Short mmCIF file of C-alpha atoms and ligand atoms in Angstrom, two decimals:
data_model
loop_
_atom_site.label_atom_id
_atom_site.label_comp_id
_atom_site.label_asym_id
_atom_site.label_seq_id
_atom_site.Cartn_x
_atom_site.Cartn_y
_atom_site.Cartn_z
CA ILE A 1275 64.82 45.94 -99.19
CA GLU A 1276 67.79 46.28 -101.49
CA PRO A 1277 70.07 48.06 -98.98
CA LEU A 1278 69.13 45.57 -96.30
CA THR A 1279 69.92 42.72 -98.65
CA LEU A 1280 73.26 44.29 -99.30
CA ALA A 1281 73.83 44.72 -95.60
CA LEU A 1282 73.04 41.08 -95.08
CA GLN A 1283 75.47 40.19 -97.83
CA VAL A 1284 73.36 37.20 -98.67
CA PRO A 1285 73.01 36.47 -102.34
CA TYR A 1286 69.27 35.88 -102.07
CA LYS A 1287 67.46 35.66 -105.35
CA ASP A 1288 63.98 36.27 -104.02
CA HIS A 1289 64.36 39.60 -102.30
CA CYS A 1290 60.66 40.29 -102.48
CA HIS A 1291 59.92 37.68 -99.82
CA LEU A 1292 62.48 38.98 -97.40
CA PHE A 1293 60.01 40.62 -95.06
CA SER A 1294 57.21 38.09 -95.04
CA PRO A 1295 56.73 36.78 -91.48
CA ARG A 1296 57.58 33.26 -92.65
CA CYS A 1297 60.81 34.50 -94.12
CA VAL A 1298 61.73 36.49 -91.05
CA GLN A 1299 61.03 33.52 -88.83
CA SER A 1300 63.05 31.06 -90.84
CA ASN A 1301 65.98 33.46 -90.99
CA ILE A 1302 65.71 34.83 -87.50
CA VAL A 1303 69.29 33.97 -86.54
CA LEU A 1304 70.64 35.55 -89.70
CA LEU A 1305 68.58 38.72 -89.29
CA THR A 1306 69.56 39.14 -85.65
CA GLN A 1307 73.22 38.83 -86.55
CA ALA A 1308 72.76 41.23 -89.46
CA PHE A 1309 71.29 43.90 -87.24
CA ARG A 1310 74.11 43.42 -84.79
CA LYS A 1311 76.53 43.57 -87.72
CA LYS A 1312 78.36 40.56 -86.48
CA PHE A 1313 79.07 37.81 -88.96
CA VAL A 1314 81.74 35.17 -88.68
CA ILE A 1315 82.67 35.84 -92.32
CA PRO A 1316 82.30 39.62 -92.51
CA ASP A 1317 82.92 39.93 -96.24
CA PHE A 1318 80.77 37.03 -97.37
CA VAL A 1319 80.40 38.20 -100.96
CA SER A 1320 84.16 38.03 -101.54
CA PHE A 1321 84.40 34.73 -99.73
CA ALA A 1322 81.60 33.31 -101.90
CA SER A 1323 83.46 34.28 -105.05
CA GLU A 1324 86.59 32.51 -103.77
CA ILE A 1325 84.42 29.42 -103.23
CA ASP A 1326 83.12 29.68 -106.79
CA ALA A 1327 86.70 29.71 -108.07
CA LEU A 1328 87.52 26.56 -106.07
CA TYR A 1329 84.34 24.95 -107.35
CA GLU A 1330 85.32 25.71 -110.96
CA ASN A 1331 88.80 24.39 -110.41
CA ALA A 1332 87.53 21.01 -109.22
CA LYS A 1333 84.83 20.87 -111.90
CA ASN A 1334 87.32 20.08 -114.64
CA LEU A 1335 88.76 17.16 -112.75
CA GLY A 1336 88.25 13.80 -114.45
CA GLY A 1337 88.86 10.33 -113.09
CA GLY A 1338 87.19 8.29 -110.41
CA GLN A 1339 84.37 5.77 -110.61
CA VAL A 1340 80.73 6.18 -109.73
CA ALA A 1341 79.76 3.43 -107.25
CA ASP A 1342 77.88 0.71 -109.11
CA TYR A 1343 77.16 -2.01 -106.55
CA ILE A 1344 73.50 -0.96 -106.62
CA PRO A 1345 71.64 0.51 -109.62
CA GLN A 1346 70.39 3.54 -107.63
CA LEU A 1347 73.98 4.78 -107.30
CA ALA A 1348 75.22 3.62 -110.70
CA ARG A 1349 72.63 5.84 -112.40
CA PHE A 1350 74.18 9.11 -111.24
CA SER A 1351 76.01 11.12 -113.87
CA PRO A 1352 79.74 11.49 -113.20
CA ASP A 1353 79.38 15.18 -114.12
CA LEU A 1354 77.26 16.08 -111.12
CA TRP A 1355 79.16 18.42 -108.83
CA ALA A 1356 77.91 20.66 -106.05
CA VAL A 1357 79.22 22.62 -103.09
CA SER A 1358 77.06 24.29 -100.44
CA ILE A 1359 78.11 26.38 -97.51
CA CYS A 1360 76.24 27.47 -94.44
CA THR A 1361 78.01 29.56 -91.81
CA VAL A 1362 77.32 29.30 -88.09
CA ASP A 1363 75.31 32.50 -88.42
CA GLY A 1364 73.33 31.25 -91.39
CA GLN A 1365 75.00 32.90 -94.38
CA ARG A 1366 74.59 30.61 -97.38
CA HIS A 1367 76.32 30.03 -100.66
CA THR A 1368 75.90 27.25 -103.19
CA ALA A 1369 77.49 26.29 -106.49
CA GLY A 1370 76.46 23.62 -108.98
CA ASP A 1371 73.91 20.82 -108.64
CA THR A 1372 72.99 21.68 -105.09
CA LYS A 1373 69.31 20.78 -105.27
CA VAL A 1374 69.66 17.19 -106.49
CA PRO A 1375 68.74 14.62 -103.81
CA PHE A 1376 71.25 11.89 -103.00
CA CYS A 1377 71.67 9.42 -100.15
CA LEU A 1378 73.76 10.19 -97.13
CA GLN A 1379 75.14 6.63 -97.03
CA SER A 1380 78.13 6.71 -94.70
CA CYS A 1381 77.71 10.45 -94.06
CA VAL A 1382 74.89 9.42 -91.74
CA LYS A 1383 77.33 7.59 -89.46
CA PRO A 1384 78.57 10.66 -87.55
CA LEU A 1385 75.02 11.97 -87.28
CA LYS A 1386 73.59 8.84 -85.69
CA TYR A 1387 76.61 8.58 -83.43
CA ALA A 1388 75.92 12.16 -82.33
CA ILE A 1389 72.32 11.22 -81.56
CA ALA A 1390 73.45 8.17 -79.56
CA VAL A 1391 75.84 10.27 -77.45
CA HIS A 1392 73.26 13.03 -77.10
CA ASP A 1393 70.81 10.47 -75.69
CA HIS A 1394 73.08 8.24 -73.61
CA GLY A 1395 76.34 10.11 -72.95
CA THR A 1396 79.88 9.20 -73.97
CA GLU A 1397 80.54 6.58 -71.36
CA TYR A 1398 77.57 4.41 -72.30
CA VAL A 1399 78.12 4.58 -76.06
CA HIS A 1400 81.78 3.74 -75.75
CA ARG A 1401 81.04 0.70 -73.63
CA PHE A 1402 80.06 -0.76 -77.01
CA ILE A 1403 82.29 1.02 -79.53
CA GLY A 1404 85.98 2.10 -79.59
CA LYS A 1405 87.48 5.47 -80.52
CA GLU A 1406 90.49 4.37 -82.52
CA PRO A 1407 91.00 4.42 -86.30
CA SER A 1408 90.94 0.84 -87.51
CA GLY A 1409 93.60 1.09 -90.21
CA LEU A 1410 91.37 -1.29 -92.17
CA ARG A 1411 88.73 -0.95 -94.82
CA PHE A 1412 85.43 0.46 -93.58
CA ASN A 1413 83.50 -2.77 -94.13
CA LYS A 1414 86.11 -5.15 -92.75
CA LEU A 1415 84.90 -8.01 -90.59
CA PHE A 1416 87.18 -7.18 -87.71
CA LEU A 1417 86.99 -6.04 -84.09
CA ASN A 1418 89.54 -4.54 -81.70
CA GLU A 1419 91.34 -6.46 -78.97
CA GLU A 1420 88.39 -5.94 -76.63
CA ASP A 1421 86.04 -7.40 -79.23
CA LYS A 1422 84.39 -4.05 -79.90
CA PRO A 1423 84.13 -2.27 -83.25
CA HIS A 1424 87.02 0.16 -83.68
CA ASN A 1425 84.93 3.31 -84.03
CA PRO A 1426 81.46 4.47 -85.11
CA MET A 1427 82.64 5.59 -88.58
CA VAL A 1428 83.26 2.05 -89.86
CA ASN A 1429 80.35 -0.28 -90.66
CA ALA A 1430 80.76 -2.54 -87.62
CA GLY A 1431 80.72 0.47 -85.28
CA ALA A 1432 77.85 2.13 -87.13
CA ILE A 1433 75.75 -1.04 -86.93
CA VAL A 1434 76.29 -1.26 -83.17
CA CYS A 1435 75.59 2.48 -82.92
CA THR A 1436 72.28 1.90 -84.72
CA SER A 1437 71.33 -0.59 -82.01
CA LEU A 1438 71.74 2.10 -79.34
CA LEU A 1439 69.10 4.40 -80.82
CA LYS A 1440 65.82 4.45 -78.96
CA GLN A 1441 66.20 0.93 -77.62
CA GLY A 1442 63.00 -0.98 -77.04
CA ALA A 1443 61.01 0.97 -79.63
CA SER A 1444 59.79 -0.51 -82.92
CA ASN A 1445 61.82 0.05 -86.07
CA ALA A 1446 59.14 2.43 -87.33
CA GLU A 1447 59.43 4.56 -84.21
CA LYS A 1448 63.21 4.47 -84.37
CA PHE A 1449 63.16 5.58 -87.98
CA ASP A 1450 60.81 8.47 -87.18
CA TYR A 1451 62.97 9.41 -84.25
CA VAL A 1452 66.12 9.63 -86.37
CA MET A 1453 64.28 11.45 -89.19
CA ASN A 1454 63.07 14.00 -86.70
CA PHE A 1455 66.70 14.66 -85.68
CA MET A 1456 67.74 14.86 -89.33
CA ASN A 1457 65.07 17.45 -90.04
CA LYS A 1458 66.16 19.53 -87.08
CA LEU A 1459 69.84 19.23 -88.00
CA ALA A 1460 68.96 20.44 -91.50
CA GLY A 1461 66.84 23.34 -90.25
CA ASN A 1462 63.77 21.68 -91.82
CA GLU A 1463 65.29 21.78 -95.28
CA TYR A 1464 65.14 18.77 -97.60
CA VAL A 1465 65.48 15.38 -95.93
CA GLY A 1466 63.98 12.41 -97.78
CA PHE A 1467 64.22 8.66 -98.03
CA SER A 1468 65.02 6.46 -101.00
CA ASN A 1469 63.11 3.23 -100.56
CA ALA A 1470 64.68 1.80 -103.72
CA THR A 1471 68.15 2.37 -102.27
CA PHE A 1472 67.08 0.74 -99.01
CA GLN A 1473 65.79 -2.34 -100.82
CA SER A 1474 68.95 -2.61 -102.91
CA GLU A 1475 71.22 -2.11 -99.91
CA ARG A 1476 69.45 -4.91 -98.10
CA GLU A 1477 69.54 -7.24 -101.10
CA SER A 1478 73.23 -6.64 -101.75
CA GLY A 1479 74.24 -6.34 -98.09
CA ASP A 1480 75.89 -9.73 -97.55
CA ARG A 1481 78.97 -8.18 -96.03
CA ASN A 1482 76.91 -6.15 -93.58
CA PHE A 1483 74.93 -9.26 -92.66
CA ALA A 1484 78.23 -11.08 -92.08
CA ILE A 1485 79.37 -8.21 -89.85
CA GLY A 1486 76.03 -8.31 -88.05
CA TYR A 1487 76.31 -12.02 -87.27
CA TYR A 1488 79.90 -11.60 -86.15
CA LEU A 1489 78.90 -8.73 -83.84
CA LYS A 1490 76.10 -10.86 -82.48
CA GLU A 1491 78.42 -13.79 -81.85
CA LYS A 1492 80.84 -11.50 -79.99
CA LYS A 1493 77.99 -10.01 -77.93
CA CYS A 1494 78.61 -6.49 -79.19
CA PHE A 1495 74.96 -5.39 -79.01
CA PRO A 1496 72.98 -4.37 -75.93
CA GLU A 1497 71.04 -7.28 -74.52
CA GLY A 1498 67.80 -8.10 -76.29
CA THR A 1499 68.85 -6.57 -79.64
CA ASP A 1500 67.27 -8.08 -82.72
CA MET A 1501 70.28 -7.98 -85.02
CA THR A 1502 68.44 -8.40 -88.34
CA SER A 1503 66.02 -5.59 -87.59
CA ILE A 1504 68.98 -3.40 -86.58
CA LEU A 1505 70.51 -4.16 -89.97
CA ASP A 1506 67.27 -3.09 -91.61
CA LEU A 1507 67.41 0.19 -89.74
CA TYR A 1508 71.09 0.53 -90.64
CA PHE A 1509 70.25 0.19 -94.37
CA GLN A 1510 67.36 2.63 -93.97
CA LEU A 1511 69.57 5.25 -92.37
CA CYS A 1512 72.09 4.88 -95.21
CA SER A 1513 69.18 5.59 -97.58
CA ILE A 1514 68.19 8.92 -96.06
CA GLU A 1515 68.31 11.55 -98.77
CA VAL A 1516 69.56 15.11 -98.57
CA THR A 1517 70.53 17.77 -101.04
CA CYS A 1518 73.88 19.46 -100.94
CA GLU A 1519 72.10 22.54 -99.60
CA SER A 1520 70.26 20.83 -96.77
CA ALA A 1521 73.31 18.78 -95.76
CA SER A 1522 75.39 21.94 -95.48
CA VAL A 1523 72.99 23.05 -92.74
CA MET A 1524 73.52 19.70 -90.98
CA ALA A 1525 77.27 20.28 -91.13
CA ALA A 1526 76.76 23.85 -89.91
CA THR A 1527 74.79 22.58 -86.91
CA LEU A 1528 77.84 20.52 -86.01
CA ALA A 1529 80.09 23.52 -86.64
CA ASN A 1530 77.85 25.55 -84.34
CA GLY A 1531 78.07 23.28 -81.30
CA GLY A 1532 74.72 21.60 -81.92
CA PHE A 1533 72.59 24.73 -82.51
CA CYS A 1534 71.02 24.84 -85.95
CA PRO A 1535 72.11 28.14 -87.51
CA ILE A 1536 68.89 28.48 -89.48
CA THR A 1537 66.32 27.89 -86.76
CA GLY A 1538 68.44 28.69 -83.71
CA GLU A 1539 67.23 25.46 -82.13
CA ARG A 1540 69.53 23.36 -79.95
CA VAL A 1541 69.55 19.95 -81.64
CA LEU A 1542 72.56 18.24 -80.06
CA GLY A 1543 74.47 18.72 -76.84
CA PRO A 1544 78.05 20.01 -76.85
CA GLU A 1545 79.53 16.70 -75.72
CA ALA A 1546 77.87 14.83 -78.59
CA VAL A 1547 79.14 17.39 -81.09
CA ARG A 1548 82.68 17.43 -79.76
CA ASN A 1549 82.94 13.64 -79.78
CA THR A 1550 81.53 13.48 -83.27
CA LEU A 1551 83.95 16.04 -84.65
CA SER A 1552 86.90 14.28 -82.97
CA LEU A 1553 86.01 10.96 -84.56
CA MET A 1554 85.27 12.50 -87.93
CA HIS A 1555 88.71 14.09 -87.74
CA SER A 1556 90.51 10.81 -87.05
CA CYS A 1557 88.30 8.25 -88.82
CA GLY A 1558 85.92 9.98 -91.23
CA MET A 1559 87.55 9.56 -94.61
CA TYR A 1560 87.97 5.80 -94.94
CA ASP A 1561 91.61 4.77 -95.43
CA PHE A 1562 92.51 8.34 -96.30
CA SER A 1563 91.62 9.61 -92.82
CA GLY A 1564 95.21 10.11 -91.63
CA GLN A 1565 96.24 11.93 -94.78
CA PHE A 1566 93.11 14.04 -94.74
CA ALA A 1567 93.72 14.98 -91.10
CA PHE A 1568 97.27 15.89 -92.05
CA HIS A 1569 96.60 17.90 -95.19
CA VAL A 1570 93.16 19.36 -94.53
CA GLY A 1571 93.04 19.22 -90.73
CA LEU A 1572 89.26 19.40 -90.48
CA PRO A 1573 86.59 16.93 -89.38
CA ALA A 1574 84.84 15.33 -92.35
CA LYS A 1575 82.88 12.26 -93.35
CA SER A 1576 82.45 10.86 -96.80
CA GLY A 1577 79.92 8.45 -98.23
CA VAL A 1578 79.71 6.12 -101.18
CA ALA A 1579 77.17 8.35 -102.97
CA GLY A 1580 79.95 10.96 -103.32
CA GLY A 1581 79.16 13.26 -100.44
CA ILE A 1582 81.74 14.82 -98.13
CA LEU A 1583 80.33 16.46 -95.04
CA LEU A 1584 82.99 18.95 -93.94
CA VAL A 1585 82.98 21.01 -90.76
CA VAL A 1586 85.00 24.14 -90.03
CA PRO A 1587 84.28 24.28 -86.29
CA ASN A 1588 82.80 27.57 -85.13
CA VAL A 1589 82.78 28.89 -88.68
CA MET A 1590 80.75 26.88 -91.20
CA GLY A 1591 79.43 23.59 -92.47
CA ILE A 1592 80.10 22.48 -96.03
CA MET A 1593 78.70 19.70 -98.16
CA CYS A 1594 80.55 18.68 -101.30
CA TRP A 1595 78.91 16.19 -103.60
CA SER A 1596 80.13 14.53 -106.75
CA PRO A 1597 79.59 10.83 -107.48
CA PRO A 1598 82.96 9.73 -108.99
CA LEU A 1599 85.04 8.18 -106.20
CA ASP A 1600 88.77 7.57 -105.94
CA LYS A 1601 90.27 4.17 -105.04
CA LEU A 1602 89.73 4.75 -101.33
CA GLY A 1603 86.06 5.64 -101.80
CA ASN A 1604 86.22 9.43 -101.46
CA SER A 1605 84.74 11.86 -103.97
CA VAL A 1606 87.52 12.97 -106.33
CA ARG A 1607 86.21 16.51 -106.74
CA GLY A 1608 85.28 16.73 -103.07
CA ILE A 1609 88.82 15.93 -101.94
CA GLN A 1610 90.22 18.47 -104.37
CA PHE A 1611 87.86 21.14 -103.06
CA CYS A 1612 88.68 20.43 -99.40
CA THR A 1613 92.41 20.54 -100.11
CA ASP A 1614 92.13 23.75 -102.12
CA LEU A 1615 89.98 25.38 -99.46
CA VAL A 1616 92.60 24.82 -96.81
CA SER A 1617 95.43 26.00 -99.07
CA LEU A 1618 93.52 29.23 -99.57
CA CYS A 1619 92.13 29.87 -96.08
CA ASN A 1620 93.64 29.32 -92.66
CA PHE A 1621 91.04 26.69 -91.72
CA HIS A 1622 93.41 23.80 -90.95
CA ASN A 1623 93.12 22.95 -87.27
CA TYR A 1624 96.79 23.82 -86.79
CA ASP A 1625 97.03 26.90 -88.95
CA ASN A 1626 98.14 29.71 -86.71
CA LEU A 1627 95.50 32.39 -86.84
CA LYS A 1628 97.73 35.30 -85.92
CA HIS A 1629 101.00 34.83 -87.70
CA PHE A 1630 100.27 32.73 -90.78
CA VAL A 1631 100.19 35.74 -93.05
CA LYS A 1632 100.16 34.05 -96.43
CA LYS A 1633 96.68 32.54 -96.12
CA LEU A 1634 93.36 34.27 -96.36
CA ASP A 1635 91.53 34.67 -93.05
CA PRO A 1636 87.90 35.15 -94.05
CA ARG A 1637 87.04 35.62 -90.36
CA ARG A 1638 88.99 38.89 -90.28
CA GLU A 1639 87.03 42.09 -90.36
CA GLY A 1640 87.47 44.00 -93.58
CA GLY A 1641 85.93 47.33 -94.69
CA ASP A 1642 84.26 49.06 -91.76
CA GLN A 1643 86.42 47.54 -89.13
CA ARG A 1644 89.55 48.54 -90.98
CA VAL A 1645 88.38 52.15 -91.08
CA LYS A 1646 87.69 52.03 -87.36
CA SER A 1647 91.06 50.54 -86.63
CA VAL A 1648 92.98 53.19 -88.62
CA ILE A 1649 91.01 55.93 -86.85
CA ASN A 1650 91.88 54.48 -83.45
CA LEU A 1651 95.50 54.14 -84.42
CA LEU A 1652 95.92 57.67 -85.76
CA PHE A 1653 93.99 59.12 -82.85
CA ALA A 1654 96.30 57.43 -80.34
CA ALA A 1655 99.29 58.79 -82.29
CA TYR A 1656 97.71 62.26 -82.29
CA THR A 1657 97.10 62.30 -78.53
CA GLY A 1658 100.46 60.70 -77.72
CA ASP A 1659 98.84 57.67 -76.10
CA VAL A 1660 101.70 55.17 -76.05
CA SER A 1661 99.85 52.63 -73.95
CA ALA A 1662 96.96 52.47 -76.43
CA LEU A 1663 99.48 51.98 -79.21
CA ARG A 1664 101.16 49.20 -77.26
CA ARG A 1665 97.80 47.49 -76.89
CA PHE A 1666 97.13 47.76 -80.63
CA ALA A 1667 100.56 46.41 -81.51
CA LEU A 1668 100.19 43.46 -79.16
CA SER A 1669 96.86 42.58 -80.71
CA SER A 1670 98.58 42.30 -84.10
CA MET A 1671 97.18 45.54 -85.51
CA ASP A 1672 99.01 46.69 -88.60
CA MET A 1673 100.89 49.73 -87.22
CA GLU A 1674 101.65 50.99 -90.72
CA GLN A 1675 98.01 51.40 -91.73
CA ARG A 1676 97.21 54.52 -93.70
CA ASP A 1677 94.21 56.82 -93.72
CA TYR A 1678 92.51 58.25 -96.78
CA ASP A 1679 95.42 60.67 -97.27
CA SER A 1680 97.97 57.88 -96.91
CA ARG A 1681 99.09 59.25 -93.58
CA THR A 1682 100.48 56.83 -91.00
CA ALA A 1683 100.67 56.96 -87.20
CA LEU A 1684 104.30 58.00 -87.61
CA HIS A 1685 103.33 61.02 -89.74
CA VAL A 1686 100.83 62.14 -87.12
CA ALA A 1687 103.12 61.59 -84.13
CA ALA A 1688 105.98 63.43 -85.88
CA ALA A 1689 103.73 66.37 -86.77
CA GLU A 1690 102.48 66.58 -83.17
CA GLY A 1691 105.97 66.25 -81.70
CA HIS A 1692 105.25 63.13 -79.61
CA VAL A 1693 108.79 61.83 -79.18
CA GLU A 1694 107.76 58.77 -77.12
CA VAL A 1695 105.27 57.69 -79.75
CA VAL A 1696 107.81 58.13 -82.55
CA LYS A 1697 110.34 56.12 -80.55
CA PHE A 1698 107.80 53.34 -79.90
CA LEU A 1699 106.71 53.13 -83.52
CA LEU A 1700 110.27 53.02 -84.78
CA GLU A 1701 112.00 50.85 -82.23
CA ALA A 1702 109.33 48.50 -80.97
CA CYS A 1703 107.06 48.27 -84.00
CA ARG A 1704 109.78 48.74 -86.62
CA VAL A 1705 107.45 50.66 -88.88
CA ASN A 1706 108.75 52.01 -92.14
CA PRO A 1707 110.51 55.28 -91.11
CA VAL A 1708 110.02 57.00 -94.49
CA PRO A 1709 106.43 56.50 -95.65
CA LYS A 1710 105.08 59.15 -98.01
CA ASP A 1711 101.58 60.59 -97.65
CA ARG A 1712 99.48 61.63 -100.63
CA TRP A 1713 101.36 64.93 -100.90
CA GLY A 1714 104.73 63.11 -100.83
CA ASN A 1715 105.60 64.15 -97.27
CA THR A 1716 107.56 61.93 -94.91
CA PRO A 1717 107.39 62.04 -91.06
CA MET A 1718 110.78 63.80 -91.10
CA GLU A 1719 109.36 66.60 -93.26
CA GLU A 1720 106.40 66.90 -90.88
CA ALA A 1721 108.68 67.20 -87.86
CA VAL A 1722 110.82 69.83 -89.62
CA HIS A 1723 107.76 71.75 -90.78
CA PHE A 1724 106.26 71.97 -87.30
CA GLY A 1725 109.60 72.62 -85.61
CA HIS A 1726 109.85 69.49 -83.46
CA HIS A 1727 113.61 69.27 -83.27
CA ASP A 1728 113.76 66.35 -80.84
CA VAL A 1729 111.67 64.28 -83.26
CA VAL A 1730 113.89 65.31 -86.17
CA THR A 1731 116.99 64.17 -84.26
CA MET A 1732 115.37 60.88 -83.36
CA LEU A 1733 114.35 60.15 -86.94
CA GLN A 1734 117.82 61.07 -88.20
CA ASP A 1735 119.54 58.84 -85.64
CA TYR A 1736 117.21 55.99 -86.44
CA ASN A 1737 117.69 56.33 -90.18
CA ASN A 1738 121.47 56.40 -89.79
CA LYS A 1739 121.44 53.37 -87.54
CA TYR A 1740 118.98 51.18 -89.44
CA SER A 1741 119.19 52.33 -93.01
CA PRO A 1742 117.47 49.23 -94.46
CA PRO A 1743 119.34 47.34 -97.18
CA GLY A 1744 118.05 48.51 -100.55
CA GLY A 1745 116.08 51.30 -98.90
CA ALA A 1746 112.74 51.03 -97.13
CA THR A 1747 109.90 50.15 -99.42
CA GLU A 1748 106.54 51.49 -98.52
CA ASP A 1749 104.62 48.27 -98.67
CA LYS A 1750 107.35 46.14 -97.22
CA GLU A 1751 105.83 43.15 -95.44
CA LYS A 1752 106.36 43.49 -91.72
CA GLU A 1753 105.92 41.13 -88.86
CA ILE A 1754 106.42 41.77 -85.18
CA SER A 1755 109.17 39.33 -84.43
CA GLU A 1756 109.57 37.69 -81.07
CA LYS A 1757 112.55 39.92 -80.47
CA ASN A 1758 110.57 43.09 -80.53
CA ILE A 1759 107.58 41.73 -78.60
CA ASP A 1760 109.90 42.54 -75.66
CA GLY A 1761 110.18 46.04 -77.04
CA LEU A 1762 106.41 46.34 -77.15
CA LEU A 1763 106.05 45.37 -73.52
N1 LIG B 3063 75.62 1.28 -97.69
C1 LIG B 3063 77.00 1.20 -97.58
C2 LIG B 3063 77.44 0.07 -96.69
O1 LIG B 3063 77.03 0.02 -95.57
C3 LIG B 3063 77.56 2.49 -97.08
C4 LIG B 3063 78.83 2.63 -97.72
C5 LIG B 3063 79.48 3.96 -97.51
O2 LIG B 3063 78.91 5.01 -97.79
O3 LIG B 3063 80.62 3.89 -97.08
O4 LIG B 3063 78.18 -0.76 -97.08
#
């Protein structure tokens, strides 16, 4: 079991259960991917330790206020802090208080919107609700110029959205219906309900009642809606409990186009997921949404209990949870974590995946793949296959990679006397012309040793022409500039 566990790169604590049928079944997606050796984060162990460092960094952060408008929230310690990650192929990592239940509160808004679109389609849902950030506080009594709520992430929009769920059914059936979705989104991990929170929300919910009456007056609900029972359901959905761990699976289901990464089940359709992520991106972080979209560039939704549901589309779902909130209502530690994550990794929607060299790309293959790629590269240099080399260079392969003996493609091509390859590596790829292998030999020495005079002349000419200022350093950072993309072609 141990080697398999290592192969899975999952920091499971209970290895001994790994092969029980129950375990296999509940991890079927993960196991399938493991056997295919295809994970979206190939080196998950290293990635997890980077996450731990970000977690620790945010842990020391003070400031912020725990919400105290109801006693159920006021009771949470300001020291609670948790981060959980679930990738689209089911790799998991958690740090901190990840098993403590807390209420989704506003984090449920994108989820119920997703259910509404899944059931009715975009056109129907947006007959009732807009798609535009409101620029106003989330619980503002305000509608857009068409007398619709601005979007489903503010209270007015979320209340109308609640009225679209399983219309005609009783509140009990509606609640069960939504809970069933929540369980599936979370891969059957912890989803609970805090009745005390529900009662308190209802008792202290004057603003939401005011919004409800205003929506009713403006005919924002589908015909026949009982507004007060919709408000009840709204408060109940705010009171659904998760843990950081289970909510990370919910986020991962969104990251994975609606398929739960733990069970493999399709929970939501692609249209519902895409809409939801778009609106989380533009409206999910209260009055910080624009800045969050700018700095973090990822869809997210925060709630008054201190949760931030963060989605890295096609990669992973993350839940951050820490009760102290900043002035705009977002978790102080959560915001720090999200910002740090995107400074470290190229997860911002507009980070360029190919050329933004300074950030970590955890999606990149390490280890095995690197070995394969250096073998391919040196083999092409050995056989004189310029077109293979051109393909590698155009796919951003590092053309200066070294094998175990520190030999580069240029060493090999020079030793074999492949003038065209040497020319291509030097002129199109601009590789370092004087790398030293583990015995201290340069490509020039190889060419001399094996008597390839044309290669020697070419290397000499090149060195005379482009003697780099300050001399070529072996680990000099190189990029294929636009200018020599032409050369590659
Ligand atoms: N129960 C809260 C309300 O509807 C939710 C607040 C929030 O998480 O933003 O006012």
